[in-house]
Each structure stands twice: as structure tokens, then as C-alpha cells.
């Protein structure tokens, strides 16, 4: 069994080819092609097959993480989208809710008003109404729907969302309206709110579905073109795409629900970090994935990826009602630009030099100082050993752009370069605090795993700022996200609105809702060819105390949900509420708001990695002058360079040290030590003082 993981980043596209039978891994990095990410995917496919001596036709499955949908949202570069909704509700997408991101600011940015996904001229209403129980009050005006569809077509609309009140109870009106729109506009991407997010709360449901429509044509077109290009090169294995919930889905499912890919390229990194942590004995993990343009932060507790809740799940400021892994992203990466803002303050990021022209050190015409240039000036990157020697870095260009900034600051180039790294690392440490300390989690109880092309360069310093004393660097840090793709199973979700209060639960109805969802997911797995013995159905629900505005997720048991079975659910909810908010109301009534089933279809994937042979001491392959801050003073150290691929299990060294490998560079600070474990992970620990 041969599988390929491909993760498209802002600067590089990372690939890992795994022969699961022989436990053989081949890795490769190629520059990304932002204008058409599929170009880099195909180039990388051809290159890694040549490197791994494998024919493209031998690959049994390709697992892909994409940022096409994410970038379309972040850059507000989606399709011209239209809306068909109930009379009187044309402006639900604009009004939002009474809550605001910043309660007391009159200047705050409200993206759904300032950058609407669907402009008002493209929002139309029709007669037709259901009540809260899903019963028809007013028949759907099909002639009006057809007329609206013609209007949208004349307006050049490329995607249409059909969103009606109470469709999460009864989707009949939405489905019929969507059929009519598709008849009139056969080339348009048409979706319904009940298909994307069948939950109550009109604003969030409509907004989530609007995102799916907004990015739908671009995502569908990209996946279709990628499939065609791969097929033309001889790939016969199945293509699977990572979803925001941490599983993978087929292209057909992605075409139906493109919003499920909104975190596709980010989640793979957390999955990869969690897999590495599991083998290294670290089940409480902070993952820090630093690429060329951004840093992505995830939290793994007891081996389980932390999921975003309804209060905080968002993309580009828009609320999202979809299953998503909790990932916090900031503009901090190797390409982040250091500059003085209009007030004279020293900033690093979020602007990035990207892949083209990239940092000045890349020699492609970049003329702004970046984090990569700063690392090179400080000696933390070896100019002749970048990407395993495949790419030479231009030290003089890096010194020139850092020197120009230093003159403006009145500092030395080394002080300026180190200051840029300190600002960047502080930004990342603060972002991690927002996901840990501010949520009642002590980061000192965790291991920090640094990966991505730039993660190992910064992990130890960020950990030091947080008081974290253990850092884990995977064997192939630069392609950990691509590796994470090969640890995922097929995963689909079904959801129903329940509205059942403790003491008045219709047990047969509740059990029936779960049974219906499991039947629905079984049908999808049947189409995907997943045998019954490789399927798992995991039940969940979102609960709250009656009168609360938000819910907490709780696991539900299998089988009939009688009073005894639900007692475990009520107890777990009290426990979760106490953990989240510091208290629980044991006597208060609890309401089940929504119920969900997570369907897992097991696929062949990476297992336990091969062990690294033990050995004696290894000599450095060279040394260089590196600058570090020690005791608040910049000091220069003659620092040994090690070839990481030659380090045996058990090899231990006190810092400072630089570990060189093809996909990344690891910096061991002067007050840190490292040891290689049996799986080739580098475990760094802070020296006791």
C-alpha cells in the first residue's frame, strides 16, 4: 500500500510518500504556486515519485490539505453569490445578532456588514413559510422562485444560497426552491442552509451556508482540475481531502459541502503533531506549526484534538456552525516582514513576502527584511544547507535589508535581527496564552511541539516565554502537516435539532434521531465503499441549562436512550460546565439542543513509525557563529552544526547547537539540551538553573 500526503502552504508545498508495507518514507518540498496551487501539487507529485523510485500509477491514495477555501475567505475573493429567502428576512445576513465582537466599540469591524458575502442587490425574497414545528403556514411561491432565479442569472450570480426559516426542522421548501434555481441556472453552484448547517439560529446558519456558496465554485473547480491533472499523469488511486473536523472526505462530498474545507490545510498539522506526540509519550501537547506566512496553534488534551465551540468558531470574522478543530492562526512566519509602522513602532507581520519574491535571502528580488533574513544574519540558518542543499541562501542580501532597517532604528544588524525574532516569538507566545491561560489551562503542564518549515527555529524560545520546559521536534518537521494527512480516516457528520428538556424527554424520538443519522451516514459509507466492519458511529449532543445562550458538547452512549442512559449524559454536562465556567447548577433543568453523529470510516494510514538505531557519539558536520540573547545580553557562540539524519537514538547534546535537515532547521538555545528518542524525535529540555 503506497499513499501520498500533500499539504499546500503559503510558501512551500510539502509532500510525504509512504510505503506502508515496507515502512519507507520519502519527503519532498517544492515552492507553492499561489496563482494555481494544483501546479505545485503536480510538480511535487512527479518529483517525489522520481525521488522515491515509485511510478505514479502505483500510488493507492492521495490525501490532500488545501487552503483554496480558506484563502478565498481571508482575501474575500469568492463567487458572486445570491440569496433566496423568506419575505421580510432579506437582511438577516446584515443585521446579525444583538451581540457584537466588541461590545463597547463604535468603530469595530463587522465583516458581515463591511464585507458582505452576499451583497444586498443579490438578496431576494419569496412567499412561503413554515412554523417552528416545520408545519406549512404559507405554500412556497414556486413562480416567484423561478422569477428570482432568472433575475440572479441576469445579474451574473455564480452561486446561490436558499435559506428559509425553520428549514432545520423541515427542509422541504428549501429543497424545492433549490431544484427550481438549479433548473434555471444549471451552471451555478446551488446549496441550501439545511444541507450545510441544519441548526437553529438563522444568522449563523445563513452565514455558514453563505460561506459554502461563496467559496463553492472556486473549491469545486480546483478539486475538479486537480483530479483531472492527477489522472492525466497516471494517478489511479483515490483522492481524499482533509476537512475542518480532522477527517478526510471524497471529492464528491467536498463538491457538495465545500465549507467543510475551511480549515483543511491547517488541521493536518495538528493531526500530525498529535500523532508524533502520541508515539513520544506526550498526550498533552501545544502544536506550533510555523510556515512562511502564518503560525497555527492547536491544543491536544489527553491525545484528543480540541474542537472549537459555537462561541469562538469563525473564519475571517464570520461565525461558522460546522465541526472544526480549534486552531488559532496569526500572521507570523518565515516570510513575515519586519518594519516600522507610521507611529514608529517596531512590528513583525502579519504582512509576508510570501513565496514570490519571498525573503531577500531567497535571491528572487525580495527587498524587505523578513524573519528568514533575521535568522540568517544571526547564523541560525546555514546558507549552503537550506532545503538539504537544494537551495542556496544569499547572506549578503539578508545583511543588506536587515542593515537598512537597523540604520532606521539606530541599532546594530544583530540587535535588529534578534529584536525581530523576539517580537515574532512574543506574538506567538501571547497567541498560545489566549488558547491556554485564558481558558484555565496551564501551558507549563504541556509539551510544545514545533514543526512546519520554521517551527523548529523558534520553538525553544517560544516555550521559554511560556515556562514550558519540554519541546518536541518531529523527525520531519517541515512536512508534519503532510504526514498528518496520512493519519486521518474518512469522517462525515450528521446533525438534528432536538430541543428536549430533562424530565420531558421523548426517549423514543431521541433514539430515533440518532438512528436516522446513523442510517444516513451508513448510506454515504456505502457509496464510498467502506465495509461495515471499518465503520464507527460516535454520538454527541450539544446541551445547555435552560435559558443559556450557548451549548457544551457531550458524548452520548450507544443503544436506546432511556432514562438510565441519559443520567450519564446529565452528569457529564454538569462536569463539563464546571470545568469550563468554574461552577455547575446541579438542580437546574438541562436542555438537549442538537444531537450529532460523527461517522468514522477507517482507511489504511500511517502506524507506528520505524525506530531509529542507537549508536555512539556523532561529530558535527561544521560550525558557525550564532548570536543568542543570554542573561539579557547578546552573545556570540561558535555553534556546532549537526546532520540530523545521522543522529542515533539516545544521542544527547547541550546547546547551543543547530540541527540541519532537508525540510527544516532546528535551533537548540544555549540554555537548552536535546536528546533523540527511539523514533527519531528531538526532545529538547530546558537546563535547570
XYZ file of C-alpha atoms in Angstrom, residues 10 72 156 285 295-296 445 516 524 599:
10
model
C 1.754 29.746 1.512
C -10.979 32.801 -0.651
C -24.215 37.407 -13.223
C 0.505 18.953 23.578
C 1.688 30.281 12.664
C -1.105 27.833 13.523
C 1.790 21.151 32.029
C -31.812 8.193 11.404
C -22.600 7.665 2.477
C -19.170 8.696 11.283
